[in-house]
PDB file of C-alpha atoms in Angstrom:
ATOM      1  CA  ALA A   1      18.126 -18.703  22.127  1.00  0.00           C
ATOM      2  CA  SER A   2      18.592 -17.539  19.461  1.00  0.00           C
ATOM      3  CA  ALA A   3      16.470 -14.751  17.435  1.00  0.00           C
ATOM      4  CA  PRO A   4      13.259 -14.342  17.985  1.00  0.00           C
ATOM      5  CA  GLN A   5      11.925 -12.104  15.431  1.00  0.00           C
ATOM      6  CA  ILE A   6      13.502 -11.194  11.679  1.00  0.00           C
ATOM      7  CA  THR A   7      12.143  -7.956   9.928  1.00  0.00           C
ATOM      8  CA  THR A   8      13.153  -7.443   6.275  1.00  0.00           C
ATOM      9  CA  CYS A   9      12.005  -3.453   4.997  1.00  0.00           C
ATOM     10  CA  SER A  10      12.328  -1.662   2.787  1.00  0.00           C
ATOM     11  CA  PRO A  11      15.026   1.546   2.754  1.00  0.00           C
ATOM     12  CA  ALA A  12      13.092   4.046   0.848  1.00  0.00           C
ATOM     13  CA  THR A  13      10.173   3.094   2.359  1.00  0.00           C
ATOM     14  CA  SER A  14      11.332   3.338   5.649  1.00  0.00           C
ATOM     15  CA  THR A  15      13.635   6.848   5.050  1.00  0.00           C
ATOM     16  CA  VAL A  16      10.823   8.490   2.853  1.00  0.00           C
ATOM     17  CA  GLY A  17       7.412   6.777   4.333  1.00  0.00           C
ATOM     18  CA  GLY A  18       9.701   6.909   8.110  1.00  0.00           C
ATOM     19  CA  ALA A  19       7.248   4.414   9.551  1.00  0.00           C
ATOM     20  CA  VAL A  20       6.745   1.549   7.443  1.00  0.00           C
ATOM     21  CA  LEU A  21       8.020  -2.076   8.638  1.00  0.00           C
ATOM     22  CA  SER A  22       6.720  -5.258   6.920  1.00  0.00           C
ATOM     23  CA  SER A  23       6.822  -8.420   8.178  1.00  0.00           C
ATOM     24  CA  VAL A  24       6.908  -8.266  11.761  1.00  0.00           C
ATOM     25  CA  SER A  25       6.569 -10.761  14.240  1.00  0.00           C
ATOM     26  CA  SER A  26       6.049 -10.966  18.041  1.00  0.00           C
ATOM     27  CA  SER A  27       8.991 -12.686  20.081  1.00  0.00           C
ATOM     28  CA  PRO A  28       8.339 -15.717  22.804  1.00  0.00           C
ATOM     29  CA  ILE A  29       9.906 -13.758  25.641  1.00  0.00           C
ATOM     30  CA  ARG A  30       9.413 -10.381  24.445  1.00  0.00           C
ATOM     31  CA  ALA A  31       8.353  -8.926  28.031  1.00  0.00           C
ATOM     32  CA  SER A  32       4.416  -6.960  28.820  1.00  0.00           C
ATOM     33  CA  ALA A  33       5.053  -3.178  30.419  1.00  0.00           C
ATOM     34  CA  ALA A  34       4.327  -5.057  33.081  1.00  0.00           C
ATOM     35  CA  GLU A  35       6.850  -6.652  33.382  1.00  0.00           C
ATOM     36  CA  ALA A  36       9.657  -4.693  32.073  1.00  0.00           C
ATOM     37  CA  PRO A  37       8.488  -0.936  32.257  1.00  0.00           C
ATOM     38  CA  ILE A  38      11.861   0.290  30.266  1.00  0.00           C
ATOM     39  CA  VAL A  39      13.563  -1.202  27.207  1.00  0.00           C
ATOM     40  CA  VAL A  40      16.498  -0.508  26.557  1.00  0.00           C
ATOM     41  CA  ALA A  41      18.095  -1.017  22.871  1.00  0.00           C
ATOM     42  CA  ASN A  42      21.714  -0.478  21.275  1.00  0.00           C
ATOM     43  CA  HIS A  43      22.247   2.592  19.018  1.00  0.00           C
ATOM     44  CA  MET A  44      23.761   2.223  15.115  1.00  0.00           C
ATOM     45  CA  THR A  45      21.541   4.439  13.200  1.00  0.00           C
ATOM     46  CA  PHE A  46      17.814   6.722  12.320  1.00  0.00           C
ATOM     47  CA  LEU A  47      16.841   3.783  11.538  1.00  0.00           C
ATOM     48  CA  ASP A  48      16.925   2.369  14.699  1.00  0.00           C
ATOM     49  CA  ILE A  49      13.780   4.778  15.757  1.00  0.00           C
ATOM     50  CA  MET A  50      11.300   2.835  12.886  1.00  0.00           C
ATOM     51  CA  VAL A  51      12.650  -0.663  14.460  1.00  0.00           C
ATOM     52  CA  ILE A  52      11.400   0.707  17.758  1.00  0.00           C
ATOM     53  CA  TRP A  53       8.271   1.921  16.458  1.00  0.00           C
ATOM     54  CA  SER A  54       7.889  -2.199  15.970  1.00  0.00           C
ATOM     55  CA  THR A  55       7.456  -2.742  19.538  1.00  0.00           C
ATOM     56  CA  ARG A  56       4.833  -0.273  20.106  1.00  0.00           C
ATOM     57  CA  ALA A  57       7.296   1.384  23.084  1.00  0.00           C
ATOM     58  CA  ALA A  58       7.598   5.320  23.550  1.00  0.00           C
ATOM     59  CA  ALA A  59      10.845   6.389  22.639  1.00  0.00           C
ATOM     60  CA  VAL A  60      13.304   8.654  24.887  1.00  0.00           C
ATOM     61  CA  SER A  61      14.910  11.252  21.931  1.00  0.00           C
ATOM     62  CA  LYS A  62      16.738  14.380  21.243  1.00  0.00           C
ATOM     63  CA  ALA A  63      14.337  17.748  20.995  1.00  0.00           C
ATOM     64  CA  ASP A  64      15.859  17.888  17.825  1.00  0.00           C
ATOM     65  CA  ASN A  65      13.826  14.975  15.937  1.00  0.00           C
ATOM     66  CA  LYS A  66      10.373  16.691  15.953  1.00  0.00           C
ATOM     67  CA  ASP A  67      10.581  19.412  13.746  1.00  0.00           C
ATOM     68  CA  ILE A  68      11.370  16.853  11.103  1.00  0.00           C
ATOM     69  CA  PRO A  69       8.833  16.743   7.956  1.00  0.00           C
ATOM     70  CA  VAL A  70       6.848  13.152   8.848  1.00  0.00           C
ATOM     71  CA  MET A  71       9.545  11.276  11.656  1.00  0.00           C
ATOM     72  CA  GLY A  72       8.565  14.202  14.279  1.00  0.00           C
ATOM     73  CA  ALA A  73       4.518  14.264  13.833  1.00  0.00           C
ATOM     74  CA  LEU A  74       5.180  10.618  14.503  1.00  0.00           C
ATOM     75  CA  ALA A  75       6.824  10.691  16.983  1.00  0.00           C
ATOM     76  CA  LYS A  76       4.978  12.716  18.846  1.00  0.00           C
ATOM     77  CA  SER A  77       2.064  10.667  18.384  1.00  0.00           C
ATOM     78  CA  PHE A  78       3.818   7.856  18.931  1.00  0.00           C
ATOM     79  CA  GLN A  79       4.865   9.922  22.908  1.00  0.00           C
ATOM     80  CA  PHE A  80       7.644  10.297  22.783  1.00  0.00           C
ATOM     81  CA  ILE A  81      10.266  11.741  25.649  1.00  0.00           C
ATOM     82  CA  PHE A  82      11.853  14.540  23.847  1.00  0.00           C
ATOM     83  CA  VAL A  83      15.181  15.609  25.445  1.00  0.00           C
ATOM     84  CA  ASP A  84      17.013  19.051  25.108  1.00  0.00           C
ATOM     85  CA  ARG A  85      20.691  18.466  25.610  1.00  0.00           C
ATOM     86  CA  LYS A  86      21.122  22.236  25.115  1.00  0.00           C
ATOM     87  CA  ASP A  87      18.545  23.011  28.451  1.00  0.00           C
ATOM     88  CA  LYS A  88      20.043  22.288  31.804  1.00  0.00           C
ATOM     89  CA  ASP A  89      17.231  21.027  33.316  1.00  0.00           C
ATOM     90  CA  SER A  90      16.152  18.772  30.803  1.00  0.00           C
ATOM     91  CA  ARG A  91      17.993  16.450  32.001  1.00  0.00           C
ATOM     92  CA  SER A  92      16.331  15.992  35.523  1.00  0.00           C
ATOM     93  CA  LYS A  93      12.994  16.761  32.881  1.00  0.00           C
ATOM     94  CA  THR A  94      13.490  13.391  31.293  1.00  0.00           C
ATOM     95  CA  MET A  95      14.546  11.533  34.281  1.00  0.00           C
ATOM     96  CA  ASP A  96      11.229  12.270  36.145  1.00  0.00           C
ATOM     97  CA  GLU A  97       9.222  11.609  33.450  1.00  0.00           C
ATOM     98  CA  ILE A  98      10.739   8.380  32.558  1.00  0.00           C
ATOM     99  CA  ALA A  99      10.714   7.013  36.799  1.00  0.00           C
ATOM    100  CA  LYS A 100       7.255   8.418  36.146  1.00  0.00           C
ATOM    101  CA  ARG A 101       5.629   6.141  33.134  1.00  0.00           C
ATOM    102  CA  ALA A 102       7.982   3.251  34.740  1.00  0.00           C
ATOM    103  CA  GLY A 103       5.212   3.377  37.765  1.00  0.00           C
ATOM    104  CA  ASP A 104       2.183   3.780  36.151  1.00  0.00           C
ATOM    105  CA  PRO A 105       0.513   1.408  34.086  1.00  0.00           C
ATOM    106  CA  ARG A 106      -1.048   3.022  31.957  1.00  0.00           C
ATOM    107  CA  TRP A 107       2.026   4.163  29.956  1.00  0.00           C
ATOM    108  CA  PRO A 108       3.302   2.109  27.100  1.00  0.00           C
ATOM    109  CA  GLN A 109       7.011   0.999  27.205  1.00  0.00           C
ATOM    110  CA  THR A 110       8.942   3.510  27.851  1.00  0.00           C
ATOM    111  CA  ALA A 111      12.294   2.663  24.825  1.00  0.00           C
ATOM    112  CA  ILE A 112      15.777   4.019  25.638  1.00  0.00           C
ATOM    113  CA  PHE A 113      19.305   3.767  23.353  1.00  0.00           C
ATOM    114  CA  PRO A 114      21.583   4.543  26.850  1.00  0.00           C
ATOM    115  CA  GLU A 115      24.773   4.498  25.185  1.00  0.00           C
ATOM    116  CA  GLY A 116      23.504   7.843  23.802  1.00  0.00           C
ATOM    117  CA  THR A 117      24.511   8.271  20.005  1.00  0.00           C
ATOM    118  CA  THR A 118      25.278   6.186  17.764  1.00  0.00           C
ATOM    119  CA  THR A 119      27.794   3.542  16.970  1.00  0.00           C
ATOM    120  CA  ASN A 120      29.203   1.419  14.399  1.00  0.00           C
ATOM    121  CA  ALA A 121      27.997  -1.293  16.297  1.00  0.00           C
ATOM    122  CA  THR A 122      31.935  -2.842  16.910  1.00  0.00           C
ATOM    123  CA  ALA A 123      31.432  -2.480  20.633  1.00  0.00           C
ATOM    124  CA  ILE A 124      28.760  -1.791  22.819  1.00  0.00           C
ATOM    125  CA  ILE A 125      29.728   2.000  24.531  1.00  0.00           C
ATOM    126  CA  ALA A 126      29.342   2.714  28.175  1.00  0.00           C
ATOM    127  CA  PHE A 127      25.598   3.187  28.971  1.00  0.00           C
ATOM    128  CA  LYS A 128      23.938   6.215  30.739  1.00  0.00           C
ATOM    129  CA  LYS A 129      22.808   5.461  33.826  1.00  0.00           C
ATOM    130  CA  GLY A 130      19.125   7.433  33.200  1.00  0.00           C
ATOM    131  CA  PRO A 131      17.119   3.978  32.004  1.00  0.00           C
ATOM    132  CA  PHE A 132      18.596   2.079  35.513  1.00  0.00           C
ATOM    133  CA  VAL A 133      18.104   5.040  37.970  1.00  0.00           C
ATOM    134  CA  PRO A 134      13.789   4.156  38.347  1.00  0.00           C
ATOM    135  CA  GLY A 135      14.983   0.981  39.962  1.00  0.00           C
ATOM    136  CA  LYS A 136      12.352  -0.796  37.799  1.00  0.00           C
ATOM    137  CA  PRO A 137      13.045  -4.196  35.744  1.00  0.00           C
ATOM    138  CA  VAL A 138      14.867  -3.452  32.585  1.00  0.00           C
ATOM    139  CA  GLN A 139      14.631  -5.610  29.476  1.00  0.00           C
ATOM    140  CA  PRO A 140      17.315  -5.462  26.671  1.00  0.00           C
ATOM    141  CA  ILE A 141      16.610  -5.268  22.901  1.00  0.00           C
ATOM    142  CA  ALA A 142      20.111  -5.967  20.596  1.00  0.00           C
ATOM    143  CA  ILE A 143      19.376  -4.890  17.228  1.00  0.00           C
ATOM    144  CA  LYS A 144      21.457  -5.775  14.138  1.00  0.00           C
ATOM    145  CA  TYR A 145      21.607  -4.876  10.730  1.00  0.00           C
ATOM    146  CA  HIS A 146      22.695  -7.079   7.818  1.00  0.00           C
ATOM    147  CA  TRP A 147      23.941  -5.066   5.491  1.00  0.00           C
ATOM    148  CA  GLU A 148      26.408  -7.166   4.020  1.00  0.00           C
ATOM    149  CA  ARG A 149      25.188  -8.350   0.980  1.00  0.00           C
ATOM    150  CA  TRP A 150      24.745  -4.983  -0.773  1.00  0.00           C
ATOM    151  CA  GLY A 151      27.530  -3.079   1.094  1.00  0.00           C
ATOM    152  CA  VAL A 152      25.911  -0.245   2.703  1.00  0.00           C
ATOM    153  CA  ASP A 153      26.678   0.142   6.009  1.00  0.00           C
ATOM    154  CA  PRO A 154      24.100   2.140   7.900  1.00  0.00           C
ATOM    155  CA  SER A 155      25.792   3.200  10.643  1.00  0.00           C
ATOM    156  CA  PHE A 156      25.379   6.828  11.258  1.00  0.00           C
ATOM    157  CA  VAL A 157      28.798   8.057  12.888  1.00  0.00           C
ATOM    158  CA  VAL A 158      30.968  10.826  12.685  1.00  0.00           C
ATOM    159  CA  GLY A 159      33.233  10.540   9.340  1.00  0.00           C
ATOM    160  CA  LYS A 160      30.543   8.800   7.274  1.00  0.00           C
ATOM    161  CA  PRO A 161      28.179   9.855   5.355  1.00  0.00           C
ATOM    162  CA  GLY A 162      25.157  12.877   6.858  1.00  0.00           C
ATOM    163  CA  MET A 163      21.777  11.490   6.871  1.00  0.00           C
ATOM    164  CA  VAL A 164      20.694  12.685   3.229  1.00  0.00           C
ATOM    165  CA  LEU A 165      23.401  10.713   1.617  1.00  0.00           C
ATOM    166  CA  LEU A 166      23.188   7.970   4.032  1.00  0.00           C
ATOM    167  CA  GLY A 167      19.210   7.830   3.258  1.00  0.00           C
ATOM    168  CA  LEU A 168      19.733   7.986  -0.595  1.00  0.00           C
ATOM    169  CA  ARG A 169      22.218   5.072  -0.752  1.00  0.00           C
ATOM    170  CA  LEU A 170      20.270   2.999   1.521  1.00  0.00           C
ATOM    171  CA  MET A 171      17.210   3.922  -0.938  1.00  0.00           C
ATOM    172  CA  CYS A 172      19.273   2.395  -3.411  1.00  0.00           C
ATOM    173  CA  ILE A 173      19.067  -1.135  -2.263  1.00  0.00           C
ATOM    174  CA  PRO A 174      16.391  -3.451  -2.536  1.00  0.00           C
ATOM    175  CA  TRP A 175      16.216  -4.639   1.260  1.00  0.00           C
ATOM    176  CA  LEU A 176      17.623  -3.964   4.274  1.00  0.00           C
ATOM    177  CA  THR A 177      17.342  -6.848   7.143  1.00  0.00           C
ATOM    178  CA  VAL A 178      17.636  -6.275  10.674  1.00  0.00           C
ATOM    179  CA  THR A 179      17.275  -8.952  13.650  1.00  0.00           C
ATOM    180  CA  MET A 180      15.971  -7.339  16.870  1.00  0.00           C
ATOM    181  CA  THR A 181      16.945  -9.788  20.139  1.00  0.00           C
ATOM    182  CA  TYR A 182      15.013  -9.329  22.992  1.00  0.00           C
ATOM    183  CA  LEU A 183      17.220 -10.368  25.598  1.00  0.00           C
ATOM    184  CA  PRO A 184      15.980 -12.098  29.626  1.00  0.00           C
ATOM    185  CA  VAL A 185      13.857  -9.080  31.731  1.00  0.00           C
ATOM    186  CA  LEU A 186      17.169  -7.584  34.582  1.00  0.00           C
ATOM    187  CA  GLU A 187      15.604  -7.372  37.610  1.00  0.00           C
ATOM    188  CA  PRO A 188      17.671  -4.926  39.741  1.00  0.00           C
ATOM    189  CA  SER A 189      19.282  -5.915  42.978  1.00  0.00           C
ATOM    190  CA  HIS A 190      19.791  -4.447  46.286  1.00  0.00           C
ATOM    191  CA  GLU A 191      23.082  -3.230  45.017  1.00  0.00           C
ATOM    192  CA  GLU A 192      22.017  -1.818  42.305  1.00  0.00           C
ATOM    193  CA  LYS A 193      18.877   0.414  42.802  1.00  0.00           C
ATOM    194  CA  ALA A 194      21.874   2.025  45.292  1.00  0.00           C
ATOM    195  CA  ASP A 195      24.061   2.407  42.175  1.00  0.00           C
ATOM    196  CA  PRO A 196      22.762   1.994  39.130  1.00  0.00           C
ATOM    197  CA  SER A 197      25.726   2.639  37.615  1.00  0.00           C
ATOM    198  CA  LEU A 198      25.864  -1.561  38.216  1.00  0.00           C
ATOM    199  CA  PHE A 199      22.520  -1.766  36.883  1.00  0.00           C
ATOM    200  CA  ALA A 200      23.603  -0.067  33.483  1.00  0.00           C
ATOM    201  CA  ARG A 201      26.798  -2.092  33.268  1.00  0.00           C
ATOM    202  CA  ARG A 202      25.167  -5.187  33.695  1.00  0.00           C
ATOM    203  CA  ALA A 203      22.475  -4.476  31.123  1.00  0.00           C
ATOM    204  CA  GLN A 204      25.974  -3.205  28.601  1.00  0.00           C
ATOM    205  CA  GLU A 205      27.350  -6.129  29.293  1.00  0.00           C
ATOM    206  CA  ALA A 206      24.334  -8.661  28.210  1.00  0.00           C
ATOM    207  CA  MET A 207      23.838  -6.960  24.808  1.00  0.00           C
ATOM    208  CA  ALA A 208      27.084  -6.822  24.328  1.00  0.00           C
ATOM    209  CA  GLU A 209      27.118 -10.942  24.444  1.00  0.00           C
ATOM    210  CA  SER A 210      24.791 -11.225  22.797  1.00  0.00           C
ATOM    211  CA  LEU A 211      25.970  -9.445  19.760  1.00  0.00           C
ATOM    212  CA  GLY A 212      29.341 -11.177  20.035  1.00  0.00           C
ATOM    213  CA  VAL A 213      31.053  -7.217  20.643  1.00  0.00           C
ATOM    214  CA  PRO A 214      33.259  -6.340  23.213  1.00  0.00           C
ATOM    215  CA  THR A 215      33.099  -3.315  26.126  1.00  0.00           C
ATOM    216  CA  THR A 216      34.037   0.093  26.348  1.00  0.00           C
ATOM    217  CA  MET A 217      33.908   2.154  28.552  1.00  0.00           C
ATOM    218  CA  HIS A 218      34.271   5.191  25.801  1.00  0.00           C
ATOM    219  CA  SER A 219      30.694   7.171  26.589  1.00  0.00           C
ATOM    220  CA  PHE A 220      28.755  10.108  24.477  1.00  0.00           C
ATOM    221  CA  ASP A 221      31.374  12.230  26.094  1.00  0.00           C
ATOM    222  CA  ASP A 222      33.877  10.953  23.695  1.00  0.00           C
ATOM    223  CA  VAL A 223      32.158  11.186  20.854  1.00  0.00           C
ATOM    224  CA  GLN A 224      31.615  14.543  21.134  1.00  0.00           C
ATOM    225  CA  LEU A 225      35.658  15.032  21.314  1.00  0.00           C
ATOM    226  CA  ALA A 226      35.735  12.821  18.243  1.00  0.00           C
ATOM    227  CA  ILE A 227      33.740  15.280  16.476  1.00  0.00           C
ATOM    228  CA  ALA A 228      35.658  17.913  17.554  1.00  0.00           C
ATOM    229  CA  ALA A 229      38.949  16.679  16.448  1.00  0.00           C
ATOM    230  CA  TYR A 230      36.642  15.430  12.955  1.00  0.00           C
ATOM    231  CA  LYS A 231      36.055  19.594  12.704  1.00  0.00           C
ATOM    232  CA  GLN A 232      38.988  21.007  13.693  1.00  0.00           C
ATOM    233  CA  ASN A 233      40.170  18.297  10.676  1.00  0.00           C
ATOM    234  CA  LEU A 234      42.116  15.873  12.943  1.00  0.00           C
ATOM    235  CA  PRO A 235      42.417  12.266  12.859  1.00  0.00           C
ATOM    236  CA  VAL A 236      38.703  11.673  14.517  1.00  0.00           C
ATOM    237  CA  SER A 237      40.899   9.337  17.372  1.00  0.00           C
ATOM    238  CA  ALA A 238      42.858  12.351  18.394  1.00  0.00           C
ATOM    239  CA  GLY A 239      39.750  13.547  20.333  1.00  0.00           C
ATOM    240  CA  SER A 240      39.297   9.690  21.734  1.00  0.00           C
ATOM    241  CA  VAL A 241      39.725   9.418  25.594  1.00  0.00           C
ATOM    242  CA  GLU A 242      40.454   5.753  26.757  1.00  0.00           C
ATOM    243  CA  PHE A 243      38.757   4.924  30.746  1.00  0.00           C
ATOM    244  CA  LYS A 244      40.439   1.376  31.575  1.00  0.00           C
ATOM    245  CA  ALA A 245      39.507  -0.332  34.780  1.00  0.00           C
ATOM    246  CA  ASN A 246      41.999  -1.143  37.435  1.00  0.00           C
ATOM    247  CA  SER A 247      41.824  -4.435  39.728  1.00  0.00           C
ATOM    248  CA  GLY A 248      42.786  -4.349  42.934  1.00  0.00           C
TER     249      GLY A 248
END
């Protein structure tokens, strides 16, 4: 199916105001909370959270975002689930909250970025199992930014401009167009319910196919290694570990 929704937003409004998206239309295949209590999306930039806001879903976000002016207050009002990576119990609490909401139709959909970090979108990295552990139907959303016209890449990754500089650059362009493609709802099989990593892998492959990019088994942990290498003035590649699946 063709991309069902194109949203044009002003980077200045999005970056400073925090939540204004214009010309938002619903997809004919967008699932309801009853059909898919969990939605997952690829993660490229801090602008993604504003894109997700247009779906009225409650996202899972790192705890630090609660303290961001305006955006933090909006996140709380949208009933986001906050995870503190410094708290060893936070992950299990987050998993419990995701499962609780997925089993209660009174809650809005829960939106999760299963890559666990931002990337430059040239590949879809390994998905964390969290969104798939409840064994509920999941709808993937493929997010693509069309930034080439202005030459301002919105990806928020190591080795690229920080949030302030990137925000200023985005405010200097007239607009930024983002396409959201709602993919078919994925129903977990018995095998995928028993092993959520299989379900995560299927969702990863579906999203990569929609975006026309490859998948990789690199993960959030590899990103942390790359950041550590960058801070030591080493090539980012020095902190990368490549995993290859061996057949047979």
